[in-house]
């Protein structure tokens, strides 16, 4: 058997992937789904979050490793058709993380400096100044302190925001008030002006941001989600926006993607929708994926393995 690598993605540039992967691993058998070559040759698959299906996961009897092209790996680890004994690799791309940091900073500052209000004033030709809050007087909380959440928290500290972080386990980040465990969540949320979720999707985080969690937030807080869409109960978020419990929401991830055209988020005046683009480019991940391919072929331990016990 000649081992083959398969890319399964409707979003990634397959031609760019082929060029870079072959430059990193000359002679690699690189394939793109759908492919009519022998499925028994495929030993590693790179798959996008929207392309996971029972048919694809069951089609390759000799696959030994799946690279998940998304945030965390919960969608794949929990999939009922996930083959037993197959390693799952998650991405830890500095470029991807940097892009997510930029996204969060953009939308915090956009709201803080009242950019939507000024765009409306421009549309109606109204000249009126508004006094902005300063970063040092604004409290931002980050839910999830993995590699992405920690980077976001550090960047916010660098801009002189008051920053807190919450995670399942204990963390220590300079300039960040770190809390951990379910019993600290309400206290973490209660004083936030902005709540940023980078949470992966696990058994514990599914539907975590529901009516009770939102009720624990400071009235008028702004919610930003760059983690996973299924951590949020949509109906509860919409109700909180309607009641004024939340002043706004910036959402890059959704329970169903693409977001259905009739979903209320599209037209809600307090919601900013972006199409899962906060970290859309994976360029910096390809060298690590190529290294894992070589390790797999050589029988060496893989890097960046997901932990099924944790769910990410």
Short mmCIF file of C-alpha atoms in Angstrom, two decimals:
data_model
loop_
_atom_site.label_atom_id
_atom_site.label_comp_id
_atom_site.label_asym_id
_atom_site.label_seq_id
_atom_site.Cartn_x
_atom_site.Cartn_y
_atom_site.Cartn_z
CA UNK A 1 0.00 0.00 0.00
CA UNK A 2 1.23 3.49 -0.91
CA UNK A 3 0.05 5.73 1.97
CA UNK A 4 -2.00 8.73 0.86
CA UNK A 5 -3.07 12.04 2.43
CA UNK A 6 -6.62 13.30 1.76
CA UNK A 7 -7.95 16.87 2.08
CA UNK A 8 -11.71 17.10 2.69
CA UNK A 9 -12.82 20.74 2.63
CA UNK A 10 -15.21 22.92 0.68
CA UNK A 11 -13.41 26.06 1.92
CA UNK A 12 -9.66 25.46 1.62
CA UNK A 13 -7.69 26.20 -1.56
CA UNK A 14 -6.79 22.65 -2.61
CA UNK A 15 -4.27 23.87 -5.18
CA UNK A 16 -2.40 25.92 -2.60
CA UNK A 17 -2.44 23.01 -0.18
CA UNK A 18 -1.06 20.66 -2.85
CA UNK A 19 1.78 23.02 -3.77
CA UNK A 20 2.86 23.64 -0.18
CA UNK A 21 2.50 20.07 1.04
CA UNK A 22 4.48 18.70 -1.90
CA UNK A 23 7.15 21.34 -1.29
CA UNK A 24 7.35 20.22 2.34
CA UNK A 25 7.11 16.48 1.57
CA UNK A 26 8.26 15.76 -2.01
CA UNK A 27 6.61 12.71 -3.50
CA UNK A 28 3.65 12.77 -1.10
CA UNK A 29 0.49 11.11 -2.46
CA UNK A 30 -1.78 14.14 -1.93
CA UNK A 31 -5.45 13.72 -2.77
CA UNK A 32 -8.55 15.93 -2.63
CA UNK A 33 -12.07 14.69 -1.85
CA UNK A 34 -13.88 13.38 -3.82
CA UNK A 35 -11.23 11.07 -5.22
CA UNK A 36 -11.72 7.84 -7.16
CA UNK A 37 -8.36 6.29 -6.21
CA UNK A 38 -8.16 3.36 -3.79
CA UNK A 39 -9.65 4.53 -0.45
CA UNK A 40 -7.60 1.83 1.28
CA UNK A 41 -4.45 3.88 0.66
CA UNK A 42 -5.61 6.86 2.73
CA UNK A 43 -3.91 6.92 6.15
CA UNK A 44 -4.36 10.61 7.08
CA UNK A 45 -7.33 12.90 6.46
CA UNK A 46 -7.55 16.67 6.98
CA UNK A 47 -11.24 17.54 7.33
CA UNK A 48 -13.18 20.78 7.75
CA UNK A 49 -15.82 21.27 10.43
CA UNK A 50 -18.69 21.46 7.90
CA UNK A 51 -17.59 18.35 6.00
CA UNK A 52 -17.70 15.75 8.77
CA UNK A 53 -20.14 13.00 7.83
CA UNK A 54 -20.75 9.33 8.53
CA UNK A 55 -20.10 8.51 4.87
CA UNK A 56 -16.65 10.15 4.83
CA UNK A 57 -15.55 8.84 8.22
CA UNK A 58 -16.55 5.30 7.23
CA UNK A 59 -15.10 5.36 3.71
CA UNK A 60 -11.42 4.89 4.56
CA UNK A 61 -10.69 1.61 6.35
CA UNK A 62 -6.99 2.26 6.94
CA UNK A 63 -7.06 5.86 8.16
CA UNK A 64 -4.86 6.25 11.26
CA UNK A 65 -5.02 10.01 11.85
CA UNK A 66 -7.55 12.78 11.21
CA UNK A 67 -6.54 16.44 11.29
CA UNK A 68 -9.46 18.62 12.37
CA UNK A 69 -9.49 21.95 10.51
CA UNK A 70 -11.46 23.83 13.10
CA UNK A 71 -11.38 25.22 16.64
CA UNK A 72 -10.84 22.46 19.21
CA UNK A 73 -11.95 19.02 18.02
CA UNK A 74 -15.17 18.30 19.88
CA UNK A 75 -17.33 18.02 16.74
CA UNK A 76 -15.11 15.21 15.49
CA UNK A 77 -14.37 13.43 18.78
CA UNK A 78 -18.08 13.22 19.61
CA UNK A 79 -19.23 12.18 16.14
CA UNK A 80 -21.03 8.80 16.31
CA UNK A 81 -19.17 7.57 13.20
CA UNK A 82 -15.70 8.50 14.49
CA UNK A 83 -13.56 5.37 13.94
CA UNK A 84 -12.13 3.76 17.06
CA UNK A 85 -8.38 3.88 17.54
CA UNK A 86 -7.85 6.78 15.13
CA UNK A 87 -5.77 9.70 16.42
CA UNK A 88 -7.23 13.20 16.11
CA UNK A 89 -4.88 16.15 15.66
CA UNK A 90 -6.02 19.68 16.44
CA UNK A 91 -4.53 22.88 15.08
CA UNK A 92 -2.24 25.12 17.11
CA UNK A 93 -1.32 27.58 14.40
CA UNK A 94 0.21 30.89 15.59
CA UNK A 95 -1.18 32.58 12.50
CA UNK A 96 -4.66 31.25 13.16
CA UNK A 97 -4.49 32.35 16.79
CA UNK A 98 -3.20 35.78 15.76
CA UNK A 99 -6.11 36.21 13.36
CA UNK A 100 -8.59 35.41 16.14
CA UNK A 101 -6.89 37.92 18.43
CA UNK A 102 -7.25 40.58 15.72
CA UNK A 103 -10.93 39.72 15.26
CA UNK A 104 -11.75 40.09 18.94
CA UNK A 105 -9.78 43.32 19.34
CA UNK A 106 -11.48 44.75 16.25
CA UNK A 107 -14.98 44.08 17.53
CA UNK A 108 -14.34 45.16 21.11
CA UNK A 109 -12.90 48.47 19.90
CA UNK A 110 -15.59 48.83 17.24
CA UNK A 111 -18.27 48.69 19.90
CA UNK A 112 -16.31 50.62 22.52
CA UNK A 113 -15.69 53.54 20.14
CA UNK A 114 -19.34 53.46 18.99
CA UNK A 115 -18.50 52.82 15.36
CA UNK A 116 -22.02 51.59 14.44
CA UNK A 117 -23.54 54.75 15.94
CA UNK A 118 -21.18 57.01 14.01
CA UNK A 119 -21.90 55.13 10.76
CA UNK A 120 -25.61 55.77 11.35
CA UNK A 121 -24.90 59.43 12.07
CA UNK A 122 -22.94 59.65 8.83
CA UNK A 123 -25.85 58.11 6.95
CA UNK A 124 -28.23 60.74 8.38
CA UNK A 125 -25.64 63.58 8.26
CA UNK A 126 -25.71 64.18 12.00
CA UNK A 127 -22.66 65.85 13.61
CA UNK A 128 -22.73 64.80 17.26
CA UNK A 129 -19.84 63.73 19.48
CA UNK A 130 -20.20 61.06 22.16
CA UNK A 131 -17.84 60.54 25.08
CA UNK A 132 -16.16 57.13 24.75
CA UNK A 133 -15.09 54.98 27.66
CA UNK A 134 -11.36 54.38 28.03
CA UNK A 135 -9.95 50.87 27.88
CA UNK A 136 -8.64 51.09 31.44
CA UNK A 137 -12.21 51.56 32.65
CA UNK A 138 -13.63 48.62 30.69
CA UNK A 139 -13.73 45.02 31.96
CA UNK A 140 -13.36 42.24 29.37
CA UNK A 141 -13.71 38.58 30.26
CA UNK A 142 -12.46 35.63 28.21
CA UNK A 143 -14.21 32.28 28.58
CA UNK A 144 -11.71 29.55 27.77
CA UNK A 145 -7.99 30.04 28.39
CA UNK A 146 -6.44 27.63 25.94
CA UNK A 147 -3.86 28.85 23.43
CA UNK A 148 -6.39 31.14 21.70
CA UNK A 149 -8.12 32.49 24.79
CA UNK A 150 -4.82 33.16 26.55
CA UNK A 151 -3.49 35.06 23.53
CA UNK A 152 -6.65 37.18 23.39
CA UNK A 153 -6.45 37.94 27.12
CA UNK A 154 -2.79 38.99 26.87
CA UNK A 155 -3.54 41.25 23.90
CA UNK A 156 -6.34 42.95 25.82
CA UNK A 157 -4.03 43.52 28.78
CA UNK A 158 -1.58 45.13 26.38
CA UNK A 159 -4.28 47.62 25.40
CA UNK A 160 -4.84 48.43 29.09
CA UNK A 161 -8.23 46.78 29.43
CA UNK A 162 -9.11 45.24 32.77
CA UNK A 163 -9.12 41.53 31.92
CA UNK A 164 -10.47 38.41 33.59
CA UNK A 165 -10.40 34.84 32.36
CA UNK A 166 -12.42 31.75 33.17
CA UNK A 167 -11.62 28.12 32.38
CA UNK A 168 -12.28 24.59 33.51
CA UNK A 169 -8.83 24.30 35.08
CA UNK A 170 -6.51 26.78 36.80
CA UNK A 171 -4.38 29.22 34.77
CA UNK A 172 -1.88 31.93 35.64
CA UNK A 173 -1.59 34.81 33.16
CA UNK A 174 0.19 38.05 33.97
CA UNK A 175 -2.26 40.93 34.30
CA UNK A 176 -5.30 38.64 34.07
CA UNK A 177 -7.58 37.69 36.95
CA UNK A 178 -8.00 33.96 36.33
CA UNK A 179 -10.90 31.93 37.73
CA UNK A 180 -11.67 28.27 37.21
CA UNK A 181 -14.49 25.84 37.82
CA UNK A 182 -18.25 25.98 37.43
CA UNK A 183 -18.76 27.49 40.88
CA UNK A 184 -16.83 30.64 39.87
CA UNK A 185 -18.64 31.26 36.56
CA UNK A 186 -21.40 33.54 37.86
CA UNK A 187 -18.91 35.69 39.76
CA UNK A 188 -16.70 35.93 36.68
CA UNK A 189 -19.59 37.09 34.50
CA UNK A 190 -21.14 39.60 36.90
CA UNK A 191 -18.88 42.59 36.27
CA UNK A 192 -18.01 42.20 32.58
CA UNK A 193 -18.61 44.87 29.95
CA UNK A 194 -17.58 42.41 27.23
CA UNK A 195 -17.71 38.62 27.42
CA UNK A 196 -15.60 36.80 24.82
CA UNK A 197 -16.14 33.06 24.40
CA UNK A 198 -13.38 30.93 22.91
CA UNK A 199 -14.79 27.74 24.42
CA UNK A 200 -14.41 24.45 22.54
CA UNK A 201 -17.47 22.25 22.21
CA UNK A 202 -17.46 19.56 24.89
CA UNK A 203 -20.09 17.76 26.95
CA UNK A 204 -19.64 20.43 29.62
CA UNK A 205 -19.78 23.46 27.33
CA UNK A 206 -22.67 22.47 25.04
CA UNK A 207 -25.53 24.94 25.71
CA UNK A 208 -23.48 26.52 28.53
CA UNK A 209 -24.43 30.06 27.47
CA UNK A 210 -28.12 29.78 28.25
CA UNK A 211 -30.68 31.98 30.02
CA UNK A 212 -29.20 31.40 33.47
CA UNK A 213 -25.64 32.09 32.36
CA UNK A 214 -26.68 35.24 30.50
CA UNK A 215 -28.70 36.40 33.52
CA UNK A 216 -25.48 36.26 35.56
CA UNK A 217 -23.84 38.78 33.22
CA UNK A 218 -23.78 42.49 33.95
CA UNK A 219 -26.83 44.13 32.37
CA UNK A 220 -25.84 45.76 29.09
CA UNK A 221 -22.80 43.55 28.45
CA UNK A 222 -21.75 42.71 24.91
CA UNK A 223 -21.21 39.04 24.00
CA UNK A 224 -18.63 37.89 21.43
CA UNK A 225 -18.38 34.26 20.31
CA UNK A 226 -15.40 32.91 18.39
CA UNK A 227 -15.50 29.46 20.00
CA UNK A 228 -18.26 27.08 18.95
CA UNK A 229 -21.84 27.91 18.04
CA UNK A 230 -23.44 25.06 19.99
CA UNK A 231 -22.14 26.46 23.28
CA UNK A 232 -24.88 29.11 22.96
CA UNK A 233 -28.65 28.63 23.17
CA UNK A 234 -29.82 30.91 20.35
CA UNK A 235 -33.30 31.53 21.70
CA UNK A 236 -31.93 32.60 25.10
CA UNK A 237 -29.42 34.94 23.48
CA UNK A 238 -32.15 36.56 21.38
CA UNK A 239 -34.37 36.97 24.43
CA UNK A 240 -31.53 38.67 26.32
CA UNK A 241 -30.94 41.07 23.44
CA UNK A 242 -34.64 41.87 23.33
CA UNK A 243 -34.87 42.56 27.06
CA UNK A 244 -31.72 44.70 27.16
CA UNK A 245 -29.87 42.23 29.38
CA UNK A 246 -27.28 42.19 26.59
CA UNK A 247 -26.53 45.33 24.59
CA UNK A 248 -25.23 43.42 21.60
CA UNK A 249 -23.66 40.24 20.26
CA UNK A 250 -20.88 39.63 17.76
CA UNK A 251 -21.11 36.08 16.43
CA UNK A 252 -18.63 34.32 14.17
CA UNK A 253 -19.76 30.76 14.92
CA UNK A 254 -23.21 29.20 14.87
CA UNK A 255 -25.07 26.06 15.83
CA UNK A 256 -25.85 25.45 12.14
CA UNK A 257 -23.38 26.60 9.47
CA UNK A 258 -23.88 28.18 7.05
CA UNK A 259 -26.32 30.19 9.13
CA UNK A 260 -29.83 29.53 7.67
CA UNK A 261 -31.13 32.48 5.64
CA UNK A 262 -34.25 32.75 7.80
CA UNK A 263 -32.38 32.84 11.12
CA UNK A 264 -33.23 35.92 13.26
CA UNK A 265 -29.55 36.71 13.80
CA UNK A 266 -29.25 37.98 10.20
CA UNK A 267 -31.64 40.88 10.67
CA UNK A 268 -31.34 41.60 14.37
CA UNK A 269 -30.21 45.22 14.90
CA UNK A 270 -28.03 44.27 17.88
CA UNK A 271 -26.25 41.32 16.25
CA UNK A 272 -23.15 41.37 14.08
CA UNK A 273 -22.84 38.20 11.98
CA UNK A 274 -19.61 37.08 10.33
CA UNK A 275 -19.29 33.77 8.40
CA UNK A 276 -16.88 31.83 10.65
CA UNK A 277 -14.00 33.91 9.33
CA UNK A 278 -12.18 34.99 12.49
CA UNK A 279 -9.46 32.45 11.69
CA UNK A 280 -10.21 31.44 8.15
CA UNK A 281 -6.62 31.03 6.88
CA UNK A 282 -4.66 27.93 7.87
CA UNK A 283 -1.42 28.72 6.02
CA UNK A 284 0.74 28.46 9.13
CA UNK A 285 -0.68 25.03 9.99
CA UNK A 286 0.60 23.22 6.92
CA UNK A 287 4.21 22.71 8.10
CA UNK A 288 2.93 21.11 11.31
CA UNK A 289 0.47 18.94 9.35
CA UNK A 290 3.34 17.90 7.06
CA UNK A 291 5.46 17.05 10.09
CA UNK A 292 2.69 14.88 11.50
CA UNK A 293 2.38 13.15 8.12
CA UNK A 294 6.07 12.28 8.22
CA UNK A 295 5.80 11.14 11.84
CA UNK A 296 2.84 8.91 10.92
CA UNK A 297 4.72 7.36 8.01
CA UNK A 298 7.77 6.78 10.22
CA UNK A 299 5.82 5.39 13.15
CA UNK A 300 6.80 8.24 15.49
CA UNK A 301 4.49 9.93 18.06
CA UNK A 302 2.22 12.64 16.66
CA UNK A 303 2.07 16.20 17.99
CA UNK A 304 -0.98 18.33 18.95
CA UNK A 305 -3.12 15.29 19.67
CA UNK A 306 -6.65 15.93 20.93
CA UNK A 307 -7.61 14.31 24.23
CA UNK A 308 -10.89 12.36 23.99
CA UNK A 309 -11.29 12.55 27.78
CA UNK A 310 -11.31 16.35 27.67
CA UNK A 311 -13.22 16.59 24.40
CA UNK A 312 -10.66 18.85 22.68
#
